[in-house]
PDB file of C-alpha atoms in Angstrom:
ATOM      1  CA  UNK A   1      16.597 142.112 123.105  1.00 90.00           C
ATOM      2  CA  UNK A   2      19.241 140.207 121.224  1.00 92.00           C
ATOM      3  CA  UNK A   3      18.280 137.011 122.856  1.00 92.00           C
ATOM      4  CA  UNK A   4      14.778 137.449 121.444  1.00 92.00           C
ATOM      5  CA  UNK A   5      16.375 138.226 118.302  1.00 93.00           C
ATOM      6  CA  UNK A   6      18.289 134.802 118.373  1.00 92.00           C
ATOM      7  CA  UNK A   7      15.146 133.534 119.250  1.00 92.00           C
ATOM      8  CA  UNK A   8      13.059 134.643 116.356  1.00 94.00           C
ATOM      9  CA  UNK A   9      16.357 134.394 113.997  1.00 92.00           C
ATOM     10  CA  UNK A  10      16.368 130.676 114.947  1.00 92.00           C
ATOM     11  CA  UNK A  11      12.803 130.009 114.241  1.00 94.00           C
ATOM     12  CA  UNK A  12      13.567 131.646 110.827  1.00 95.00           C
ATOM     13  CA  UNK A  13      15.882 129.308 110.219  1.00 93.00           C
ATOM     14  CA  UNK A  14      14.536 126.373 110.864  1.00 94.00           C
ATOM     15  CA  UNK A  15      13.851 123.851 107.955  1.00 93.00           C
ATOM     16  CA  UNK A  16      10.204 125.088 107.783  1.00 92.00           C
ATOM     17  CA  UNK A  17      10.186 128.481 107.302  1.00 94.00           C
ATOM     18  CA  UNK A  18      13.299 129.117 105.430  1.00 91.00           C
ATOM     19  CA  UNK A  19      12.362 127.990 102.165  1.00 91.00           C
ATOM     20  CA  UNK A  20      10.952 131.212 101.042  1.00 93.00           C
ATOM     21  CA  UNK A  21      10.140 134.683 102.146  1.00 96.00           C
ATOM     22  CA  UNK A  22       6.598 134.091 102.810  1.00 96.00           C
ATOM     23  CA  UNK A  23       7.105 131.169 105.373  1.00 96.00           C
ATOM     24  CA  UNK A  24      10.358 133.810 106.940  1.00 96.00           C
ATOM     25  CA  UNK A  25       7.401 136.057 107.273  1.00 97.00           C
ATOM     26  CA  UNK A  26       4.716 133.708 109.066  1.00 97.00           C
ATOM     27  CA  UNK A  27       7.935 133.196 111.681  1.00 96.00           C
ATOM     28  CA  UNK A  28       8.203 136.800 112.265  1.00 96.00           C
ATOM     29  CA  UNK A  29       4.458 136.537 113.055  1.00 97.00           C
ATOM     30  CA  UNK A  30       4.354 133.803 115.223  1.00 96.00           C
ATOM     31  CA  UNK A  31       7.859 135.183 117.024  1.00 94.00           C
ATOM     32  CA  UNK A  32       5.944 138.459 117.374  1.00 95.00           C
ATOM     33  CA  UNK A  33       2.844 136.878 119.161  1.00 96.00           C
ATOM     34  CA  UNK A  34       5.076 134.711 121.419  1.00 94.00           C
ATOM     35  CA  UNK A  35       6.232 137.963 122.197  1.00 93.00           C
ATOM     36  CA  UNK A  36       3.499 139.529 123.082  1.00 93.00           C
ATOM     37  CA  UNK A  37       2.179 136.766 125.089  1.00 95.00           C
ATOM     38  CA  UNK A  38       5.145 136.987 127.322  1.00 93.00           C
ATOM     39  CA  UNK A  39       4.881 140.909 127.557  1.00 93.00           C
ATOM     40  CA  UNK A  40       0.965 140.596 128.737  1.00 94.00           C
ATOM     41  CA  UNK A  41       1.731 137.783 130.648  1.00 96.00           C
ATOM     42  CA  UNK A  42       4.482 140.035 132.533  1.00 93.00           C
ATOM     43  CA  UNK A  43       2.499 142.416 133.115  1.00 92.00           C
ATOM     44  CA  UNK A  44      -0.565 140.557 134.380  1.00 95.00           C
ATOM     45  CA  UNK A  45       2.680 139.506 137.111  1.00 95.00           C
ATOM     46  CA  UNK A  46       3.865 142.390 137.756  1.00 93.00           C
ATOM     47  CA  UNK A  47       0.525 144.292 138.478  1.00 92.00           C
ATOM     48  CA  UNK A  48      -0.488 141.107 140.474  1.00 94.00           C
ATOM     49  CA  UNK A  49       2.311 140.431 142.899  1.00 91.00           C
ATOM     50  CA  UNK A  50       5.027 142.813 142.210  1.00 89.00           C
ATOM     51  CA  UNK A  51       3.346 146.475 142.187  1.00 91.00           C
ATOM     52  CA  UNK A  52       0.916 146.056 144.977  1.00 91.00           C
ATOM     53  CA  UNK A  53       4.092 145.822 147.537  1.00 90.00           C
ATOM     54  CA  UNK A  54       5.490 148.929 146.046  1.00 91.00           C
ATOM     55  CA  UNK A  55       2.592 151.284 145.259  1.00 88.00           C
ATOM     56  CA  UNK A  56       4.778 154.544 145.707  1.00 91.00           C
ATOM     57  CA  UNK A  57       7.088 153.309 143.294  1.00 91.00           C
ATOM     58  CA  UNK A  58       4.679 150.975 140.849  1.00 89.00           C
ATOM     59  CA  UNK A  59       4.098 154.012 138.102  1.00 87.00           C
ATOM     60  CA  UNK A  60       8.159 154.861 137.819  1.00 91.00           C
ATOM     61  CA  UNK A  61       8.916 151.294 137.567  1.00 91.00           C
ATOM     62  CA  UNK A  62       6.008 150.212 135.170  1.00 89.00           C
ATOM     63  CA  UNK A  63       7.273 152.542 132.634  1.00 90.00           C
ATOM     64  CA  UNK A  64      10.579 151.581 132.890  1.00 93.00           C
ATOM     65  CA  UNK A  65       9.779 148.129 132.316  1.00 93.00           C
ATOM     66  CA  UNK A  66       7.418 148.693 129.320  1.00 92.00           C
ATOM     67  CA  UNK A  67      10.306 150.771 127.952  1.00 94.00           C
ATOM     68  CA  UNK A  68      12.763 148.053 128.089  1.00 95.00           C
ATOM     69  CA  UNK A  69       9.832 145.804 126.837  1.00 95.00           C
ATOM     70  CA  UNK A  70       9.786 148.083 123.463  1.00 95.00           C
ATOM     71  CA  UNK A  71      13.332 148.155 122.818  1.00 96.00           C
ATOM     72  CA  UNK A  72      13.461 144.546 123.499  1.00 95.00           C
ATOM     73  CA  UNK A  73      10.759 143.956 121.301  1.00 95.00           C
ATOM     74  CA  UNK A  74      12.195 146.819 118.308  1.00 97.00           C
ATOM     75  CA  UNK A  75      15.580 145.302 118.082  1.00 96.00           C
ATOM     76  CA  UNK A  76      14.396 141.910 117.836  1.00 95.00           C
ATOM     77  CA  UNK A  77      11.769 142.547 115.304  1.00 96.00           C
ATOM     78  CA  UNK A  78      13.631 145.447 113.455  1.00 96.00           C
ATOM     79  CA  UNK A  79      16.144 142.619 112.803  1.00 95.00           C
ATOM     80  CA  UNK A  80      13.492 139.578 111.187  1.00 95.00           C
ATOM     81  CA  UNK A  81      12.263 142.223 109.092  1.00 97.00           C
ATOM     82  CA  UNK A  82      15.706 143.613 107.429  1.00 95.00           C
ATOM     83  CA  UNK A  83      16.782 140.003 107.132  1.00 94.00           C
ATOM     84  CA  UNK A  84      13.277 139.398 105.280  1.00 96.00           C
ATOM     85  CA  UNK A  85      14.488 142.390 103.443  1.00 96.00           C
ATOM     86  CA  UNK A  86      17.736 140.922 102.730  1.00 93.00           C
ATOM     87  CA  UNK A  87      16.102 137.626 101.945  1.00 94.00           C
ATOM     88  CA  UNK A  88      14.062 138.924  99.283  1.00 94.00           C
ATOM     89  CA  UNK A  89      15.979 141.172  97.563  1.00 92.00           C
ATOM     90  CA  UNK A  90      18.905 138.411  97.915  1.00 89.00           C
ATOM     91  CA  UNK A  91      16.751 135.272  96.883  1.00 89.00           C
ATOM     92  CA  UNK A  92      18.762 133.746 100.128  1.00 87.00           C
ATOM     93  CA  UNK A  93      17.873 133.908 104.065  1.00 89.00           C
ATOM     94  CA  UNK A  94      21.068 135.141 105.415  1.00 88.00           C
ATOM     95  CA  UNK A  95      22.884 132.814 107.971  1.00 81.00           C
ATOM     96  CA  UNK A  96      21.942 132.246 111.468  1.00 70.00           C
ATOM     97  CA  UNK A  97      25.581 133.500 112.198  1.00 70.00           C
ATOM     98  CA  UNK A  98      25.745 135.847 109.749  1.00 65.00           C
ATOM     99  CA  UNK A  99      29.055 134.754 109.218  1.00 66.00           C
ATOM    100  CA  UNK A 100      29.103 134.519 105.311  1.00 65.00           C
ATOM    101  CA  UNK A 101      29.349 136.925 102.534  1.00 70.00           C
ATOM    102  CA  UNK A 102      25.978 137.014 100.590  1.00 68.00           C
ATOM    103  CA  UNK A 103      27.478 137.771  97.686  1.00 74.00           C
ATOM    104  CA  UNK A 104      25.105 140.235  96.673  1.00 79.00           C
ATOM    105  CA  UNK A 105      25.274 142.852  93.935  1.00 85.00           C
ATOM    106  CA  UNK A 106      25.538 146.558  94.471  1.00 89.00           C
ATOM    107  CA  UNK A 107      22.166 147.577  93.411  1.00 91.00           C
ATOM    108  CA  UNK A 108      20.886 144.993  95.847  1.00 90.00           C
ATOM    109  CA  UNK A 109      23.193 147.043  98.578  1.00 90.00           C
ATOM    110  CA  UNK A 110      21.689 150.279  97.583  1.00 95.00           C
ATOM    111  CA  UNK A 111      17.810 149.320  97.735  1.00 96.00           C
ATOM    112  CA  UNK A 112      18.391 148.300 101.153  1.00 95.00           C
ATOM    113  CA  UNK A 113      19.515 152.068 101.948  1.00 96.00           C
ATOM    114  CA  UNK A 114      16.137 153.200 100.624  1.00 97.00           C
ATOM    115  CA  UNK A 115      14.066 151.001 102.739  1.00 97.00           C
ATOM    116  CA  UNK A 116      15.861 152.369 105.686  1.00 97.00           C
ATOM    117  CA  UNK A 117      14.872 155.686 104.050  1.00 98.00           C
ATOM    118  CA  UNK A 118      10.995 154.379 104.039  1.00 98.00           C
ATOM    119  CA  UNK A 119      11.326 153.011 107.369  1.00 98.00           C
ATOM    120  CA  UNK A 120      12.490 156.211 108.664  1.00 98.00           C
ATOM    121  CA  UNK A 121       9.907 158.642 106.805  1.00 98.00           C
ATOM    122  CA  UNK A 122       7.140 155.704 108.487  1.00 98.00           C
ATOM    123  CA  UNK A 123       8.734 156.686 111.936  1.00 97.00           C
ATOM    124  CA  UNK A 124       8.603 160.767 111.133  1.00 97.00           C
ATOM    125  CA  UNK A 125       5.093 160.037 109.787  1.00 97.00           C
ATOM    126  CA  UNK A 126       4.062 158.351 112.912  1.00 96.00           C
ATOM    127  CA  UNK A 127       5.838 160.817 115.551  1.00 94.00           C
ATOM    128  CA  UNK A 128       3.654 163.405 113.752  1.00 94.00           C
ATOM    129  CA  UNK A 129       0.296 160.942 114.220  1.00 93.00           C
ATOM    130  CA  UNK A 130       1.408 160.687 117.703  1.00 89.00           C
ATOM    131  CA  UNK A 131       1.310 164.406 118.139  1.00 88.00           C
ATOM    132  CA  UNK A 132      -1.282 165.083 116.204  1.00 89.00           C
ATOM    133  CA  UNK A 133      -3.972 162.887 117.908  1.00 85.00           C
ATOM    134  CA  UNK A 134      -5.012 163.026 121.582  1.00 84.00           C
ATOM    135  CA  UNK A 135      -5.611 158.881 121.984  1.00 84.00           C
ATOM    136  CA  UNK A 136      -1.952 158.903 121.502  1.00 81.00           C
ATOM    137  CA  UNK A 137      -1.322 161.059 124.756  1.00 75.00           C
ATOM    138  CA  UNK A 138       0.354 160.117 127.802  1.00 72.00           C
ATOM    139  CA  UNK A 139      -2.849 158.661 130.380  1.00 68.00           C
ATOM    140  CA  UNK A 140      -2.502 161.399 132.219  1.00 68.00           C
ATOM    141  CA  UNK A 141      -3.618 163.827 129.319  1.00 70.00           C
ATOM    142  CA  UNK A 142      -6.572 161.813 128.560  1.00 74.00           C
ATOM    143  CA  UNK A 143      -4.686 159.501 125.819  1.00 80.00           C
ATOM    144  CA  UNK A 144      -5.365 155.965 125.908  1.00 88.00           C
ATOM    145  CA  UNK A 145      -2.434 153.792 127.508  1.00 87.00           C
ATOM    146  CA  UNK A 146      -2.530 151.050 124.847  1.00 87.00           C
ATOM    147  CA  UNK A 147      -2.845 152.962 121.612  1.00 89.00           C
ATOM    148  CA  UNK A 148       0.256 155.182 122.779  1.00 89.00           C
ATOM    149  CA  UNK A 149       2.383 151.987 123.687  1.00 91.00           C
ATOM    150  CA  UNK A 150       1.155 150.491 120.034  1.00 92.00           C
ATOM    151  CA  UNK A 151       2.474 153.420 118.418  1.00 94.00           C
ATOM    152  CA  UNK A 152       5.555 153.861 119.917  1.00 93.00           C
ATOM    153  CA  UNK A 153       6.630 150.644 119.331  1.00 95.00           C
ATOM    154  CA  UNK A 154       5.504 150.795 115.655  1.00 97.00           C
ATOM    155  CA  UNK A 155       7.708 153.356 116.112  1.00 97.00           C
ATOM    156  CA  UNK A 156      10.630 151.839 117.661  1.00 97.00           C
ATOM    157  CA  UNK A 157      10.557 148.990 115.069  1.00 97.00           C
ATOM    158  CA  UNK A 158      10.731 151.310 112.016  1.00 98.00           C
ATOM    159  CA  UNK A 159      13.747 153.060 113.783  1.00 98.00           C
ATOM    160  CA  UNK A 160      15.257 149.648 114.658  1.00 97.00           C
ATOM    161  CA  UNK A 161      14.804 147.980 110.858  1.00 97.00           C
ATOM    162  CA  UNK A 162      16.027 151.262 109.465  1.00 98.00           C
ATOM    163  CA  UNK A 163      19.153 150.904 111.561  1.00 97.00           C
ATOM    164  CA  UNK A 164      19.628 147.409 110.905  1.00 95.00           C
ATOM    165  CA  UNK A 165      18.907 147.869 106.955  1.00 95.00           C
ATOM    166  CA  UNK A 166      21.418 150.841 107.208  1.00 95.00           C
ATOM    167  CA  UNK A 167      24.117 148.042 109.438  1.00 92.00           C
ATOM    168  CA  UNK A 168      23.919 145.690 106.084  1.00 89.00           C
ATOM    169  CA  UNK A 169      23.909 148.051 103.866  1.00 90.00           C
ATOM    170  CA  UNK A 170      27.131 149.286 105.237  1.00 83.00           C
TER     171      UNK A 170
END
């Protein structure tokens, strides 16, 4: 998780996209894809030559690996997005390091707080979809294996930013 999140950090840093917060935002997106890539392309390995040596086991381990997947993927993109946060509200992309003082005002400080309020109300307001609707079951309840992985870690990422908006606040 945190090297993905020095990963996607770095590409927001680069000269490109670290001029404003619209190119920080296009590296978030192409970070996230990258991603994603990697996490089908994992699985496309796993079911292909790991889980057909281990069928007894394949289910147990599958989740535990997409779990470790989403928190990978949470922290790291929970992270780009408060720092987008902080770069907007800051007019200033906060180091690489993060090894400065941002000199921001106190206001500033305190709308940060209430998007880690938002983000949190997002995650309550998509535990309750996730309840609510049957697609968002586990498989074996009839729920659809993709939509329920899509909204947990919609999930995962509003806890994650909230908790990194809440770290800078602080």
């Amino acid at each position: 998780g945190f090297a993905a999140k020095d990963m996607m950090n770095t590409l927001m840093q680069s000269e490109t996209f670290r001029e404003n917060v619209g190119l920080a935002i296009v590296s978030l997106l192409i970070s996230a894809i990258v991603v994603a890539i990697l996490m089908v392309l994992s699985q496309v390995v796993r079911k292909t030559f790991i889980y057909p040596g281990m069928p007894e086991k394949a289910e147990f381990v599958g989740e535990q690996i997409r779990e470790a997947e989403n928190d990978m993927c949470a922290l790291s993109i929970g992270f780009c997005i408060s720092a987008i946060l902080r770069f907007a509200l800051h007019g200033k992309l906060p180091t690489e390091e993060l090894d400065e003082k941002d000199d921001h005002e106190q206001w500033q400080a305190w709308l940060l707080f209430v998007f880690s309020v938002l983000f949190a109300v997002v995650a309550v307001i998509l535990t309750k979809i996730q309840s609510s609707y049957p697609i968002f079951c586990e498989e074996k309840d009839g729920g659809n294996p993709h939509a329920t992985r899509a909204i947990d870690l919609l999930k995962m990422t509003c806890v994650m930013t909230k908790a990194w908006c809440i770290l800078y606040w602080g």
